[in-house]
CSV table of C-alpha atoms in Angstrom, one decimal:
chain,number,residue,atom,x,y,z
A,1,MET,CA,0.0,0.1,0.3
A,2,THR,CA,3.0,2.3,-0.6
A,3,TYR,CA,1.0,4.6,-3.4
A,4,ALA,CA,-1.7,4.7,-1.3
A,5,VAL,CA,-0.1,6.3,1.6
A,6,TYR,CA,0.7,9.0,-0.9
A,7,TYR,CA,-3.1,10.1,-1.3
A,8,ASP,CA,-3.9,10.2,1.6
A,9,ASP,CA,-5.2,13.9,1.7
A,10,ALA,CA,-7.3,12.9,-1.7
A,11,PHE,CA,-9.1,10.3,-0.3
A,12,PHE,CA,-11.0,10.5,2.8
A,13,PHE,CA,-11.4,6.9,4.0
A,14,GLU,CA,-12.2,5.3,7.3
A,15,ASP,CA,-10.4,2.2,7.3
A,16,PRO,CA,-6.7,3.4,6.2
A,17,LEU,CA,-5.8,0.0,3.7
A,18,LEU,CA,-8.1,2.2,1.2
A,19,ARG,CA,-6.7,5.3,1.2
A,20,GLY,CA,-5.8,6.6,-2.6
A,21,ILE,CA,-6.9,3.4,-4.1
A,22,GLY,CA,-8.3,5.7,-6.6
A,23,GLY,CA,-4.8,6.8,-7.1
A,24,LEU,CA,-3.5,3.2,-7.0
A,25,GLY,CA,-5.8,3.1,-9.8
A,26,GLU,CA,-4.5,6.1,-11.5
A,27,LEU,CA,-0.9,4.9,-11.4
A,28,LEU,CA,-1.4,1.7,-13.5
A,29,ARG,CA,-3.1,4.1,-15.7
A,30,ASP,CA,-1.0,5.4,-17.1
A,31,GLY,CA,2.4,3.3,-16.1
A,32,THR,CA,3.9,6.4,-13.5
A,33,GLY,CA,6.1,4.8,-10.8
A,34,VAL,CA,5.0,1.4,-11.6
A,35,GLU,CA,4.7,-0.8,-14.7
A,36,GLN,CA,0.8,0.4,-17.0
A,37,ASP,CA,-1.6,-2.5,-16.6
A,38,ILE,CA,-5.1,-1.2,-17.5
A,39,GLU,CA,-7.0,-4.4,-16.3
A,40,LYS,CA,-6.0,-3.6,-12.9
A,41,ALA,CA,-6.8,-0.5,-13.2
A,42,VAL,CA,-10.0,-1.2,-14.5
A,43,MET,CA,-11.0,-3.1,-11.7
A,44,ILE,CA,-9.6,-0.8,-9.0
A,45,PHE,CA,-11.8,2.1,-10.5
A,46,GLU,CA,-14.6,-0.6,-10.8
A,47,PHE,CA,-13.8,-1.3,-6.8
A,48,ASN,CA,-14.1,2.2,-6.2
A,49,ALA,CA,-17.2,3.3,-7.3
A,50,GLU,CA,-19.3,-0.4,-7.0
A,51,VAL,CA,-18.4,-1.2,-4.0
A,52,LEU,CA,-16.9,2.0,-2.3
A,53,GLY,CA,-19.2,3.4,-3.6
A,54,LYS,CA,-17.3,6.7,-5.1
A,55,GLY,CA,-18.5,8.4,-7.6
A,56,ASN,CA,-15.0,9.1,-8.9
A,57,GLY,CA,-14.0,5.8,-9.8
A,58,TYR,CA,-16.7,5.8,-12.4
A,59,THR,CA,-15.6,9.2,-13.7
A,60,ALA,CA,-12.6,7.4,-14.1
A,61,LEU,CA,-13.9,4.7,-16.0
A,62,GLY,CA,-15.5,6.8,-18.4
A,63,LEU,CA,-11.8,9.2,-19.3
A,64,LEU,CA,-11.1,5.8,-20.0
A,65,TYR,CA,-13.9,5.1,-22.8
A,66,GLU,CA,-13.3,9.1,-23.9
A,67,ALA,CA,-9.8,8.6,-24.5
A,68,GLU,CA,-9.1,7.9,-28.5
A,69,THR,CA,-8.7,4.3,-29.0
A,70,GLY,CA,-4.8,2.9,-29.2
A,71,THR,CA,-4.4,5.6,-26.1
A,72,TYR,CA,-5.5,2.6,-23.3
A,73,ASP,CA,-5.0,-0.9,-24.5
A,74,GLY,CA,-8.0,-3.1,-24.9
A,75,ILE,CA,-10.0,0.4,-24.8
A,76,GLU,CA,-12.3,1.2,-27.8
A,77,GLN,CA,-13.4,5.1,-27.9
A,78,SER,CA,-17.1,4.8,-27.1
A,79,TYR,CA,-18.7,8.2,-25.8
A,80,ASP,CA,-22.3,6.5,-25.2
A,81,THR,CA,-19.2,4.7,-23.0
A,82,ALA,CA,-17.9,7.1,-22.0
A,83,MET,CA,-21.5,9.7,-21.3
A,84,SER,CA,-23.3,6.5,-19.3
A,85,TYR,CA,-19.7,7.0,-16.8
A,86,PHE,CA,-19.8,10.7,-16.2
A,87,LEU,CA,-24.0,10.5,-15.9
A,88,ALA,CA,-23.4,7.7,-12.9
A,89,SER,CA,-20.5,9.5,-11.0
A,90,TYR,CA,-23.3,11.9,-9.6
A,91,GLN,CA,-26.8,10.0,-10.2
A,92,ASP,CA,-26.3,6.5,-8.9
A,93,GLU,CA,-28.5,5.6,-6.3
A,94,SER,CA,-25.9,3.4,-4.5
A,95,LEU,CA,-23.3,6.2,-4.5
A,96,GLU,CA,-22.1,7.5,-0.5
A,97,GLU,CA,-20.0,10.8,-2.3
A,98,THR,CA,-20.7,11.7,-5.9
A,99,ASP,CA,-17.8,13.1,-8.1
A,100,PHE,CA,-17.9,16.8,-9.6
A,101,LYS,CA,-15.6,16.3,-12.4
A,102,GLY,CA,-18.0,13.6,-13.5
A,103,PRO,CA,-21.1,16.1,-14.9
A,104,ARG,CA,-17.9,18.1,-15.6
A,105,TYR,CA,-16.8,15.9,-18.8
A,106,ALA,CA,-20.7,15.5,-19.4
A,107,ALA,CA,-21.4,18.4,-20.0
A,108,ASP,CA,-18.3,19.1,-21.9
A,109,LEU,CA,-19.9,16.3,-24.2
A,110,TYR,CA,-23.6,17.9,-23.9
A,111,ASP,CA,-21.8,21.6,-25.0
A,112,SER,CA,-19.6,19.5,-28.3
A,113,GLY,CA,-21.9,16.7,-29.1
A,114,TYR,CA,-20.5,14.1,-30.1
A,115,THR,CA,-20.3,10.6,-32.2
A,116,HIS,CA,-22.8,7.6,-31.1
A,117,ASP,CA,-20.9,4.1,-31.3
A,118,ASP,CA,-24.3,3.4,-34.2
A,119,GLY,CA,-21.9,6.4,-35.9
A,120,THR,CA,-25.1,8.9,-35.3
A,121,TRP,CA,-24.1,12.4,-34.2
A,122,GLU,CA,-25.3,13.6,-31.4
A,123,GLU,CA,-26.5,17.5,-31.7
A,124,PRO,CA,-25.3,20.4,-28.7
A,125,ASP,CA,-28.1,20.9,-25.9
A,126,TYR,CA,-27.2,23.4,-24.4
A,127,VAL,CA,-29.1,23.5,-21.3
A,128,ALA,CA,-28.5,20.0,-20.8
A,129,ALA,CA,-23.9,20.8,-20.2
A,130,GLU,CA,-25.5,23.5,-18.3
A,131,GLU,CA,-27.3,21.7,-15.3
A,132,CYS,CA,-23.9,19.4,-15.7
A,133,TYR,CA,-21.5,22.4,-15.1
A,134,LEU,CA,-24.1,23.6,-12.6
A,135,ILE,CA,-23.3,20.6,-10.2
A,136,ALA,CA,-19.7,20.8,-11.3
A,137,ALA,CA,-19.1,24.3,-10.3
A,138,ALA,CA,-21.1,23.8,-6.5
A,139,GLY,CA,-18.6,21.6,-5.9
A,140,ASN,CA,-18.4,18.7,-3.0
A,141,GLY,CA,-17.9,21.3,0.1
A,142,ARG,CA,-14.2,21.3,-0.3
A,143,THR,CA,-13.6,22.2,-3.1
A,144,TYR,CA,-15.2,22.0,-6.5
A,145,ASP,CA,-14.4,22.8,-11.1
A,146,SER,CA,-13.0,26.1,-11.9
A,147,THR,CA,-13.4,25.4,-15.4
A,148,ALA,CA,-16.8,24.5,-15.0
A,149,SER,CA,-17.3,28.1,-13.4
A,150,TYR,CA,-15.1,29.6,-16.8
A,151,LYS,CA,-17.6,27.7,-19.4
A,152,LEU,CA,-21.5,29.0,-16.7
A,153,GLY,CA,-19.7,32.3,-17.3
A,154,VAL,CA,-18.6,32.4,-21.4
A,155,TYR,CA,-22.1,30.5,-21.7
A,156,TYR,CA,-24.2,34.2,-19.5
A,157,GLU,CA,-21.3,36.2,-21.2
A,158,GLU,CA,-22.3,34.7,-24.8
A,159,GLY,CA,-26.3,32.9,-24.9
A,160,ARG,CA,-26.5,29.8,-26.0
A,161,ASP,CA,-29.5,28.3,-27.6
A,162,GLY,CA,-32.0,27.9,-24.6
A,163,ILE,CA,-30.0,29.7,-22.0
A,164,GLU,CA,-29.9,33.8,-22.2
A,165,GLN,CA,-27.5,36.0,-21.7
A,166,ASP,CA,-26.4,37.5,-18.2
A,167,TYR,CA,-23.6,39.8,-17.6
A,168,GLU,CA,-24.6,39.4,-13.4
A,169,GLN,CA,-24.1,35.6,-13.8
A,170,ALA,CA,-21.6,35.3,-16.2
A,171,LEU,CA,-20.0,38.3,-13.1
A,172,TYR,CA,-20.3,35.4,-10.9
A,173,TYR,CA,-18.6,32.7,-12.0
A,174,PHE,CA,-15.9,34.2,-14.2
A,175,GLU,CA,-14.8,35.4,-10.5
A,176,LEU,CA,-15.9,32.5,-8.7
A,177,THR,CA,-13.1,30.3,-11.6
A,178,ILE,CA,-10.5,33.7,-10.5
A,179,ASN,CA,-10.9,33.4,-7.0
A,180,ASN,CA,-10.3,29.3,-6.9
A,181,SER,CA,-6.2,29.1,-5.1
A,182,SER,CA,-5.9,26.1,-7.3
A,183,VAL,CA,-6.3,28.8,-10.9
A,184,HIS,CA,-2.9,29.5,-12.0
A,185,SER,CA,-2.3,31.6,-15.9
A,186,THR,CA,-1.9,28.2,-17.7
A,187,MET,CA,-5.1,27.1,-17.1
A,188,LEU,CA,-7.5,26.0,-19.9
A,189,GLY,CA,-9.8,30.0,-20.3
A,190,VAL,CA,-7.9,31.7,-17.4
A,191,PRO,CA,-6.9,34.6,-19.4
A,192,ARG,CA,-10.1,35.0,-21.6
A,193,CYS,CA,-11.7,35.2,-18.1
A,194,TYR,CA,-9.2,37.8,-16.8
A,195,LEU,CA,-10.3,39.3,-20.4
A,196,SER,CA,-14.1,39.1,-19.7
A,197,LEU,CA,-13.7,40.7,-16.2
A,198,ALA,CA,-11.7,43.3,-16.7
A,199,ASN,CA,-14.2,44.3,-19.9
A,200,PHE,CA,-17.1,44.0,-17.1
A,201,TYR,CA,-15.8,46.5,-14.6
A,202,GLU,CA,-14.6,48.9,-17.6
A,203,ASN,CA,-18.4,49.3,-19.5
A,204,GLY,CA,-20.3,48.4,-16.2
A,205,LEU,CA,-21.7,45.4,-17.5
A,206,GLY,CA,-23.3,43.3,-14.7
A,207,THR,CA,-21.8,45.6,-11.5
A,208,ASP,CA,-21.3,49.7,-11.5
A,209,ALA,CA,-17.8,50.6,-13.7
A,210,ASP,CA,-14.6,50.5,-11.8
A,211,ILE,CA,-11.9,51.3,-13.9
A,212,ASP,CA,-9.0,50.7,-11.3
A,213,THR,CA,-10.7,47.3,-10.9
A,214,ALA,CA,-10.6,46.8,-14.8
A,215,ILE,CA,-7.3,48.1,-15.4
A,216,TYR,CA,-6.3,45.4,-12.7
A,217,TYR,CA,-8.2,42.0,-14.9
A,218,TYR,CA,-6.8,43.9,-18.6
A,219,GLN,CA,-3.3,43.3,-16.8
A,220,MET,CA,-3.2,40.0,-15.6
A,221,ALA,CA,-5.2,38.6,-19.3
A,222,LEU,CA,-1.8,40.5,-20.3
A,223,ALA,CA,0.3,38.7,-17.9
A,224,ALA,CA,-2.0,35.4,-18.4
A,225,ALA,CA,-1.9,35.0,-21.7
A,226,ASN,CA,2.2,35.7,-21.5
A,227,ASP,CA,2.7,33.4,-19.5
A,228,ASN,CA,0.9,31.0,-21.4
A,229,LEU,CA,3.6,31.4,-25.2
A,230,ALA,CA,5.9,30.6,-23.4
A,231,LEU,CA,4.7,27.8,-22.9
A,232,GLU,CA,5.1,24.1,-24.9
A,233,ASN,CA,1.9,22.2,-25.4
A,234,THR,CA,-0.6,24.6,-23.8
A,235,GLY,CA,-4.3,23.7,-23.3
A,236,SER,CA,-4.7,27.3,-25.4
A,237,GLU,CA,-3.5,28.6,-29.3
A,238,ASP,CA,-1.2,31.1,-29.7
A,239,SER,CA,-3.1,33.3,-31.9
A,240,ASP,CA,-6.1,32.8,-29.3
A,241,MET,CA,-3.4,34.0,-26.8
A,242,GLU,CA,-1.8,36.7,-28.9
A,243,ASP,CA,-5.4,38.5,-29.2
A,244,VAL,CA,-6.1,37.9,-25.9
A,245,ALA,CA,-2.8,40.2,-25.3
A,246,ALA,CA,-3.3,42.4,-28.6
A,247,THR,CA,-6.9,43.2,-26.7
A,248,ALA,CA,-5.6,43.8,-23.6
A,249,THR,CA,-2.8,46.2,-24.5
A,250,ALA,CA,-4.1,48.0,-26.5
A,251,ALA,CA,-7.2,48.7,-23.1
A,252,LEU,CA,-4.7,49.2,-21.9
A,253,GLU,CA,-2.9,52.0,-23.4
A,254,ALA,CA,-6.6,53.5,-24.0
A,255,LEU,CA,-6.9,54.1,-20.6
A,256,GLY,CA,-3.7,55.8,-19.9
A,257,ALA,CA,-2.6,53.1,-17.6
A,258,PRO,CA,1.1,50.8,-17.9
A,259,LEU,CA,0.9,47.0,-18.9
A,260,GLU,CA,1.9,45.7,-15.7
A,261,MET,CA,1.1,46.3,-12.5
A,262,GLU,CA,3.5,48.2,-9.9
A,263,THR,CA,5.3,46.3,-6.7
A,264,GLU,CA,5.3,47.9,-3.9
A,265,ASN,CA,8.7,49.2,-4.5
A,266,GLU,CA,7.6,51.3,-7.2
A,267,THR,CA,4.6,52.3,-5.9
A,268,GLU,CA,6.9,53.7,-2.6
A,269,GLU,CA,9.4,55.5,-5.2
């Protein structure tokens, strides 16, 4: 149980021998520090879900089937199977602890649309996606899914089929996204999140206009875009980050503000 001890802080089973078993499954799935064994990983994820009643076991199974065929030995891609597991991660009545990641992955499929096993195409369902993103953004009392809250912000900022534009709701979820202590500048959507918040505060969308706050968020957007452009293989396209950087730079120049926040030493001088 050496690997299980490493995951003590992430799992909360009363029996110490069962702590971290989901993390052990992930190690076996990825071959991290141990020989990769997908069959054993599946057994652990099933045990975690069906015996221990942990929704994240179903989420882990869903991710296996969502991956492209050949990614995991013996697993053929099936969005239908993946979706069934993602939904089970919080809907299965036998669960002792539901998951909040599963709803977000289900929402992503609803958001993009997907191909069924029989080859037919499932059109995007933004209302169903919104419902799942809301569950993921609500979290489990300890933490929540910041990607889900970002996606909700975009939904309410732009509107979707069946979802009305609502700047106040967009503002709430964008601020929820960046207020997560685990969020960093290179996470998916964060630079755009800062840019949207800056626009809201500059133009009084969903809140009173506040130029100082707008400047702060434009500076954060520019810094986050530059952080992404400095990295390779991030989740953001360079063209998108270049657009964020250009937009933030132009806005700061128009407001007569510096491109970077002043440090304490600069302020004292």
